[in-house]
Short mmCIF file of N, CA and C in Angstrom, two decimals:
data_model
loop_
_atom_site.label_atom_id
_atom_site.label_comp_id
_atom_site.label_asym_id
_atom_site.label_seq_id
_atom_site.Cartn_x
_atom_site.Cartn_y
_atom_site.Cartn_z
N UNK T 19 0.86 -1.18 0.00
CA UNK T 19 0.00 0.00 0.00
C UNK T 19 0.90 1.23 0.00
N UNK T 20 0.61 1.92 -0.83
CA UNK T 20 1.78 3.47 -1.01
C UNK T 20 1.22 4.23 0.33
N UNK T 21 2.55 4.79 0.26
CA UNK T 21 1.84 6.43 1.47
C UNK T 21 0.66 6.80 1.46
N UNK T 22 0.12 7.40 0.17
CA UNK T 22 -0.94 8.26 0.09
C UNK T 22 -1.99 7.10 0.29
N UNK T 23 -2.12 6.16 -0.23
CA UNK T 23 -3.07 5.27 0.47
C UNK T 23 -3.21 5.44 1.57
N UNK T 24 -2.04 5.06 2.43
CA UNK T 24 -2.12 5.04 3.82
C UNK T 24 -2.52 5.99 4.88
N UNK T 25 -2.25 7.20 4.03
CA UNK T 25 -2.83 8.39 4.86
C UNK T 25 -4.40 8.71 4.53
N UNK T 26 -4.81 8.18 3.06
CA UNK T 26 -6.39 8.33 3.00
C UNK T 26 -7.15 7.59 3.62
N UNK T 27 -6.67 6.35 4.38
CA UNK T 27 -7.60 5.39 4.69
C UNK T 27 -7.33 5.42 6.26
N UNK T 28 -6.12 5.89 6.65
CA UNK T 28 -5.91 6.62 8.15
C UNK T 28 -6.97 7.83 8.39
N UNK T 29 -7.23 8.92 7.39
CA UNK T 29 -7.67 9.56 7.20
C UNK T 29 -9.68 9.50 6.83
N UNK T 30 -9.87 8.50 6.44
CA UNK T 30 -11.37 7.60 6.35
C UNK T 30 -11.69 7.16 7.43
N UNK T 31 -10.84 6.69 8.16
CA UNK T 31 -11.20 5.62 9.56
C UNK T 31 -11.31 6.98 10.70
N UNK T 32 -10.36 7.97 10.38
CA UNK T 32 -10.37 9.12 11.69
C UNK T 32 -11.73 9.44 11.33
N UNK T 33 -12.38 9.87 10.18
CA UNK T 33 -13.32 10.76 10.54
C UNK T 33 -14.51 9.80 10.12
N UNK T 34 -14.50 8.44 10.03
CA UNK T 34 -16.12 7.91 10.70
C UNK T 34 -15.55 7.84 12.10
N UNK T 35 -14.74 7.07 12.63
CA UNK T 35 -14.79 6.98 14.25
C UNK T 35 -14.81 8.28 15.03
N UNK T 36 -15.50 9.87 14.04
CA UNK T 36 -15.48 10.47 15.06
C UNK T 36 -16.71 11.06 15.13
N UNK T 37 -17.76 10.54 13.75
CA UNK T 37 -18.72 10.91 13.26
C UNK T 37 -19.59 9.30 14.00
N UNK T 38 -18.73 8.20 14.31
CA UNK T 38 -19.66 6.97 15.23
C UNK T 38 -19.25 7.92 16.58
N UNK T 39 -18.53 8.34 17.05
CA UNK T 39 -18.05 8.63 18.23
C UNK T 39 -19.23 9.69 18.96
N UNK T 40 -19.38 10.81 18.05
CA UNK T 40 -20.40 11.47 17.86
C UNK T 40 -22.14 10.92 18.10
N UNK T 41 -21.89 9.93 17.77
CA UNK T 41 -23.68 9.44 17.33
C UNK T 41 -23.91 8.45 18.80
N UNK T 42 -22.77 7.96 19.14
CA UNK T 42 -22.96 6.81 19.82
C UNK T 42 -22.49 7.21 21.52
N UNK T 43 -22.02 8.48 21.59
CA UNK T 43 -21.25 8.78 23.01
C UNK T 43 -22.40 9.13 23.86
N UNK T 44 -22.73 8.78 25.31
CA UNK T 44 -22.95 9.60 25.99
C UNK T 44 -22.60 10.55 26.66
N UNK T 45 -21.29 11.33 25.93
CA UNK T 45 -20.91 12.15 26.80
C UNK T 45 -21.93 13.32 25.94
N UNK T 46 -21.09 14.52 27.47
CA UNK T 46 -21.78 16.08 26.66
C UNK T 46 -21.39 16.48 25.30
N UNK T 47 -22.02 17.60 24.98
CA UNK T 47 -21.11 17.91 23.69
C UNK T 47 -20.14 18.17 24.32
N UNK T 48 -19.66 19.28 25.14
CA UNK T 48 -17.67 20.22 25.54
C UNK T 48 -17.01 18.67 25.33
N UNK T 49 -17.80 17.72 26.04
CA UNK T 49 -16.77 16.50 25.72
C UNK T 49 -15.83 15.66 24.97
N UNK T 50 -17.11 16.01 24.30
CA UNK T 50 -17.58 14.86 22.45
C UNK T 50 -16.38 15.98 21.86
N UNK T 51 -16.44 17.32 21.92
CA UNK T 51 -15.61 18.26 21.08
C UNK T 51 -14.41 17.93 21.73
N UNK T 52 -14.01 18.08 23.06
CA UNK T 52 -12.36 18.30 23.30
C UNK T 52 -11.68 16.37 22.97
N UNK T 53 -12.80 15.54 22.99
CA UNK T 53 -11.96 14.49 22.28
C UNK T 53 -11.80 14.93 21.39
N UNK T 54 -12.79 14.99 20.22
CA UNK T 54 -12.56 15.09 18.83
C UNK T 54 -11.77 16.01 18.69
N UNK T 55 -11.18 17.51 18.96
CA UNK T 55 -10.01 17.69 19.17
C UNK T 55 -8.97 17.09 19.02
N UNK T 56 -8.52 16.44 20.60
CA UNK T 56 -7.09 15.65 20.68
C UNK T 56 -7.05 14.45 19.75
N UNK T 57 -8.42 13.80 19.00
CA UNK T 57 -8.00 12.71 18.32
C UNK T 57 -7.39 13.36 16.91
N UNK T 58 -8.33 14.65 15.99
CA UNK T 58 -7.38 15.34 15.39
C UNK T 58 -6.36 15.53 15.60
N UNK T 59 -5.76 16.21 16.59
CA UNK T 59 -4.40 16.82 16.68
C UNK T 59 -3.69 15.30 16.41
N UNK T 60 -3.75 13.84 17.62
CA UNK T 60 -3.20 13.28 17.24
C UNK T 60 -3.28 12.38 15.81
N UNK T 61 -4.08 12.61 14.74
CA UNK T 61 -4.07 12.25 13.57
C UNK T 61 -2.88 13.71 12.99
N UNK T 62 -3.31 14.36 12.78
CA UNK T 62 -2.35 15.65 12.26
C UNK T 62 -0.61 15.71 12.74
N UNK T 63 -0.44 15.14 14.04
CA UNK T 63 0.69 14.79 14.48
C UNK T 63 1.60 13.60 13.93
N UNK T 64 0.36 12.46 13.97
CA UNK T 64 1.17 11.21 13.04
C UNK T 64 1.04 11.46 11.29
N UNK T 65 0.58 12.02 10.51
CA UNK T 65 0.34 12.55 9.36
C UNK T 65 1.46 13.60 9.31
N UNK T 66 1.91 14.30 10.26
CA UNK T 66 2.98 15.19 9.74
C UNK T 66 4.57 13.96 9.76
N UNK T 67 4.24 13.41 11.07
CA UNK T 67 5.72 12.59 11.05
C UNK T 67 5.55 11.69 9.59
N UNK T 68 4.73 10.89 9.36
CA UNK T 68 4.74 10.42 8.50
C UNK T 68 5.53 10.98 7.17
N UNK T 69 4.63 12.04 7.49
CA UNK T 69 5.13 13.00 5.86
C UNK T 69 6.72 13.21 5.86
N UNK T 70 7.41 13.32 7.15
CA UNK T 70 8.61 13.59 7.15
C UNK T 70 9.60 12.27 7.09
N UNK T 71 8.76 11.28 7.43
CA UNK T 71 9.47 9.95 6.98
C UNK T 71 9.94 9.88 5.56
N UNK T 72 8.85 10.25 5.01
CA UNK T 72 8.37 10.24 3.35
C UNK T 72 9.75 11.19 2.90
N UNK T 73 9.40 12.21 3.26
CA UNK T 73 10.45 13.39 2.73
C UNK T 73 12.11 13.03 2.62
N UNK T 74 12.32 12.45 4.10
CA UNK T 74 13.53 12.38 4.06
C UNK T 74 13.86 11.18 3.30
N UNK T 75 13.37 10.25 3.46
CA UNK T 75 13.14 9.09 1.72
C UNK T 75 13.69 9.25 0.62
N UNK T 76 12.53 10.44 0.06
CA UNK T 76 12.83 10.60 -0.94
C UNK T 76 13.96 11.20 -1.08
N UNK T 77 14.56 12.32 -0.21
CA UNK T 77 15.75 13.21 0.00
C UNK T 77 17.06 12.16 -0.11
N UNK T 78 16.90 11.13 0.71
CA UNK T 78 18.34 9.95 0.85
C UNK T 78 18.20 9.21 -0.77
N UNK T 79 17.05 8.71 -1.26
CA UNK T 79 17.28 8.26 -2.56
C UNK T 79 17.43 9.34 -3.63
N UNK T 80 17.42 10.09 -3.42
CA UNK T 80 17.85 11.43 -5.05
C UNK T 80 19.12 11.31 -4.56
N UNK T 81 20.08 11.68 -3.06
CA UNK T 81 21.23 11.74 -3.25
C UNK T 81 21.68 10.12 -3.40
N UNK T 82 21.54 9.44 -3.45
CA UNK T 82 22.36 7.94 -4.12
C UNK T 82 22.23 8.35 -5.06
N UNK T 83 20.95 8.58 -6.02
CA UNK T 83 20.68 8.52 -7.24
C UNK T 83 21.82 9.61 -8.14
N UNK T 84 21.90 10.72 -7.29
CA UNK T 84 22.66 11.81 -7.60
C UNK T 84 24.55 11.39 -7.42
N UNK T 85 24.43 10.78 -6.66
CA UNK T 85 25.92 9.70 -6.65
C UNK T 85 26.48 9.08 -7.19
N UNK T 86 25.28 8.41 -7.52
CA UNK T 86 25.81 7.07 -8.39
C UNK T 86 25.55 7.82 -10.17
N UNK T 87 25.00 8.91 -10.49
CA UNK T 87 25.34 9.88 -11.67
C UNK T 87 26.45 10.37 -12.15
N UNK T 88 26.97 11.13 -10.49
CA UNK T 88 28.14 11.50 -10.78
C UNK T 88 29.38 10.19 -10.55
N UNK T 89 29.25 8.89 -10.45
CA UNK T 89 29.86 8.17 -10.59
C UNK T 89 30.14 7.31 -11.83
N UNK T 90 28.80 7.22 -12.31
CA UNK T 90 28.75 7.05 -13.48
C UNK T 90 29.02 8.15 -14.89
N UNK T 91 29.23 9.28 -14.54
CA UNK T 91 29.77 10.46 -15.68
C UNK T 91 31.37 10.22 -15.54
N UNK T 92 31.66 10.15 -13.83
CA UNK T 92 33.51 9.95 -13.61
C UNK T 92 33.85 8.62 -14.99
N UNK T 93 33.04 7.72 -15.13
CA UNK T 93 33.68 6.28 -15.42
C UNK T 93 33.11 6.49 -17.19
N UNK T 94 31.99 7.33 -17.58
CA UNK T 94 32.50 7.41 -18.94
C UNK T 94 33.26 8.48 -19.69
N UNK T 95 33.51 9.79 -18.75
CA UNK T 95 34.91 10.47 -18.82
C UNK T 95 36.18 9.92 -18.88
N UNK T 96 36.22 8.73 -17.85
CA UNK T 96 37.50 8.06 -17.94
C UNK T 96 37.38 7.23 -19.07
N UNK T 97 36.33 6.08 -19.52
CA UNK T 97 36.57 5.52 -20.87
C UNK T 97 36.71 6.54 -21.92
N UNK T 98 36.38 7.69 -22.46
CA UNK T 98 36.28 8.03 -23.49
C UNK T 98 37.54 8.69 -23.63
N UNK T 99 38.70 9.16 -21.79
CA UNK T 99 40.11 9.81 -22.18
C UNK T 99 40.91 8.75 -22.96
N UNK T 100 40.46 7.46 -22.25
CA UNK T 100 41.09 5.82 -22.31
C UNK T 100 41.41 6.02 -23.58
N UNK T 101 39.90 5.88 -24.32
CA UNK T 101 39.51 5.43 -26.11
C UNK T 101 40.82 6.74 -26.62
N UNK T 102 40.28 7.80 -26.36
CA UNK T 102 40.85 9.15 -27.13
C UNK T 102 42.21 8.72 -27.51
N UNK T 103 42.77 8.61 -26.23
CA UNK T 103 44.26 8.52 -26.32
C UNK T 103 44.83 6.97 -26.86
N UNK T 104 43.73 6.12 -26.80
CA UNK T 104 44.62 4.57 -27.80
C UNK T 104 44.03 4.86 -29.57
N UNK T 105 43.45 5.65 -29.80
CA UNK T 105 43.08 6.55 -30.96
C UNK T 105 44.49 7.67 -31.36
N UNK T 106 44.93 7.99 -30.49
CA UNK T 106 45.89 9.05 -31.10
C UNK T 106 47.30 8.17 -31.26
#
């Protein structure tokens, strides 16, 4: 399941369990609200770390990717001085 899956269906499940939470609580409303509150915040809290999992991801694979470029430009610079010079 990709990220964005994972955050839409994290994101599906937060807001029926807060819309059952709602229908089915006997608490007061101030109640019903300052949960639904903290269960946001803590959805918005794991949705941001997440995102920064994600980020730095992608950040560590561009620099390999960006590595192994400039490793691979070093090695056909060096074949083509190689070729040049058994040419001259």
């Amino acid at each position: 399941m990709s990220g964005l899956s994972k955050i839409g269906v994290f994101s599906l499940g937060l807001t029926a369990g807060a819309v059952l939470g709602l229908l089915l609580a006997p608490e007061t409303g101030e109640d019903a609200r300052a949960y639904l509150s903290r269960a946001v915040r803590r959805g918005v809290e794991r949705a941001a770390e997440e995102g920064s999992k994600w980020v730095q991801r992608a950040q560590d694979v561009a620099e390999q990717m960006s590595d192994k470029a400039q490793d691979f430009t070093g090695r056909v610079r060096d074949a083509y001085g190689d070729a040049k010079e058994s040419v001259s």
